[in-house]
Amino acid sequence: MFDIESLRLLVTVAGTGSFTKAAVSLNYTQSAVSRRIASLEQEAGGPLFERLPRGVRLNPAGRALYRHAVDVLDRLSRAEQELAVLHRGHGGLLHVGAFSTANIALVPAALRAFRQARPDVEVIAVEGRSGTLTARLADGALDLAVVSDYPSGLPAADGVATTPLCEDELLVALPREHRLAEAGVIDLRELRDEAWLQEAHGDRPTMLADACARAGFAPEKVVRIAEWTGKFGYVAAGLGVALVPSLAAWAVPDELVLVRLTDPALRRTLHVALPATPLPAALALRGLLRTTAVAGRELQAPGPARPA
């Protein structure tokens, strides 16, 4: 109902007790102040000031609106200050999203370095699938997201730009008693009779389906298990095998081993996704993610004889 400049004028007139003094303070003419106050009073449904022989003062309606005007102007002032801080890259909130296996080691290591470099910025971290994170980034709910092209390609959204972060080798998880658990490297064809555990199947192309096609077969059985803890449990029980990114190596239980595959294309690419106009703090975190990925500690896959 009320525009901000009219509320600012109301507060100034109340503080100076005079249309003339308010005009000088705000660099208005006295007649412009009178017209705007008259318009504000019309919007408010009645007079807001008592006209005195020497100046004006708020009436009960004016005092009620004045309290709200002061609160609104104070909130706007604090919002301006917070935005200025954000755009300078110091302080404020940074909303960061990542998919589950990136949250095992890569993202936490980068956030630890970020906290040391930018202790005044508060990070709000969320976890989700790459498609969901990209959509939230497009909606403005996230400031940065770590996403992946696994298992069915890199998600895209208007207003979201992605840059490659690193490649991540895909290994196969086997129970320790599996006949191939001690193998140095496995050809995918040696697993043609296994049940495969993965989230997506059938209706969407996946890296697993493409790799099996290159090896000359199609998986006979695919068990749809979405979460990594479930996949690990099924593998440990001997109910199937699963492709596992090397980023997840630290989370693999001792009952399993990870073994490399001969297909060089079995790897995914991680990307950093940002909005068209990223915050300086988001750009700083992107740099730290790159540094962490290059360091390579999180991307080292264990050998077949050692637990992850």
PDB file of N, CA and C in Angstrom, residues 150-153 198-202 204-212 214:
ATOM      1  N   TYR A 150      26.995 -38.856 -13.691  1.00  0.00           N
ATOM      2  CA  TYR A 150      26.680 -40.261 -13.406  1.00  0.00           C
ATOM      3  C   TYR A 150      25.339 -40.344 -12.682  1.00  0.00           C
ATOM      4  N   PRO A 151      24.427 -41.253 -13.032  1.00  0.00           N
ATOM      5  CA  PRO A 151      24.639 -42.344 -13.988  1.00  0.00           C
ATOM      6  C   PRO A 151      24.119 -42.062 -15.397  1.00  0.00           C
ATOM      7  N   SER A 152      23.398 -40.950 -15.608  1.00  0.00           N
ATOM      8  CA  SER A 152      22.669 -40.784 -16.867  1.00  0.00           C
ATOM      9  C   SER A 152      22.929 -39.454 -17.558  1.00  0.00           C
ATOM     10  N   GLY A 153      24.085 -38.856 -17.350  1.00  0.00           N
ATOM     11  CA  GLY A 153      24.391 -37.608 -18.027  1.00  0.00           C
ATOM     12  C   GLY A 153      24.266 -36.406 -17.112  1.00  0.00           C
ATOM     13  N   GLN A 198      21.934 -50.803  -8.962  1.00  0.00           N
ATOM     14  CA  GLN A 198      22.031 -49.399  -9.337  1.00  0.00           C
ATOM     15  C   GLN A 198      20.679 -48.731  -9.155  1.00  0.00           C
ATOM     16  N   GLU A 199      20.706 -47.414  -9.163  1.00  0.00           N
ATOM     17  CA  GLU A 199      19.468 -46.660  -8.926  1.00  0.00           C
ATOM     18  C   GLU A 199      18.573 -46.650 -10.150  1.00  0.00           C
ATOM     19  N   ALA A 200      19.128 -46.285 -11.309  1.00  0.00           N
ATOM     20  CA  ALA A 200      18.329 -46.157 -12.520  1.00  0.00           C
ATOM     21  C   ALA A 200      18.480 -47.403 -13.388  1.00  0.00           C
ATOM     22  N   HIS A 201      17.428 -47.774 -14.065  1.00  0.00           N
ATOM     23  CA  HIS A 201      17.526 -48.929 -14.962  1.00  0.00           C
ATOM     24  C   HIS A 201      16.389 -48.881 -15.969  1.00  0.00           C
ATOM     25  N   GLY A 202      16.591 -49.579 -17.065  1.00  0.00           N
ATOM     26  CA  GLY A 202      15.508 -49.807 -18.017  1.00  0.00           C
ATOM     27  C   GLY A 202      15.144 -48.613 -18.864  1.00  0.00           C
ATOM     28  N   ARG A 204      16.107 -45.438 -18.781  1.00  0.00           N
ATOM     29  CA  ARG A 204      17.090 -44.395 -19.057  1.00  0.00           C
ATOM     30  C   ARG A 204      18.445 -45.022 -19.350  1.00  0.00           C
ATOM     31  N   PRO A 205      19.177 -44.488 -20.339  1.00  0.00           N
ATOM     32  CA  PRO A 205      20.524 -45.013 -20.574  1.00  0.00           C
ATOM     33  C   PRO A 205      21.437 -44.692 -19.401  1.00  0.00           C
ATOM     34  N   THR A 206      22.327 -45.623 -19.088  1.00  0.00           N
ATOM     35  CA  THR A 206      23.253 -45.416 -17.983  1.00  0.00           C
ATOM     36  C   THR A 206      24.662 -45.784 -18.433  1.00  0.00           C
ATOM     37  N   MET A 207      25.661 -45.333 -17.648  1.00  0.00           N
ATOM     38  CA  MET A 207      27.048 -45.695 -17.943  1.00  0.00           C
ATOM     39  C   MET A 207      27.246 -47.202 -17.878  1.00  0.00           C
ATOM     40  N   LEU A 208      26.561 -47.863 -16.938  1.00  0.00           N
ATOM     41  CA  LEU A 208      26.684 -49.313 -16.829  1.00  0.00           C
ATOM     42  C   LEU A 208      26.170 -49.993 -18.096  1.00  0.00           C
ATOM     43  N   ALA A 209      24.988 -49.586 -18.558  1.00  0.00           N
ATOM     44  CA  ALA A 209      24.421 -50.189 -19.767  1.00  0.00           C
ATOM     45  C   ALA A 209      25.332 -49.955 -20.962  1.00  0.00           C
ATOM     46  N   ASP A 210      25.884 -48.751 -21.078  1.00  0.00           N
ATOM     47  CA  ASP A 210      26.788 -48.455 -22.193  1.00  0.00           C
ATOM     48  C   ASP A 210      28.051 -49.308 -22.111  1.00  0.00           C
ATOM     49  N   ALA A 211      28.606 -49.459 -20.899  1.00  0.00           N
ATOM     50  CA  ALA A 211      29.828 -50.245 -20.737  1.00  0.00           C
ATOM     51  C   ALA A 211      29.580 -51.715 -21.051  1.00  0.00           C
ATOM     52  N   CYS A 212      28.444 -52.234 -20.606  1.00  0.00           N
ATOM     53  CA  CYS A 212      28.114 -53.632 -20.896  1.00  0.00           C
ATOM     54  C   CYS A 212      27.927 -53.834 -22.394  1.00  0.00           C
ATOM     55  N   ARG A 214      29.433 -52.157 -24.736  1.00  0.00           N
ATOM     56  CA  ARG A 214      30.774 -52.187 -25.326  1.00  0.00           C
ATOM     57  C   ARG A 214      31.450 -53.534 -25.115  1.00  0.00           C
TER      58      ARG A 214
END
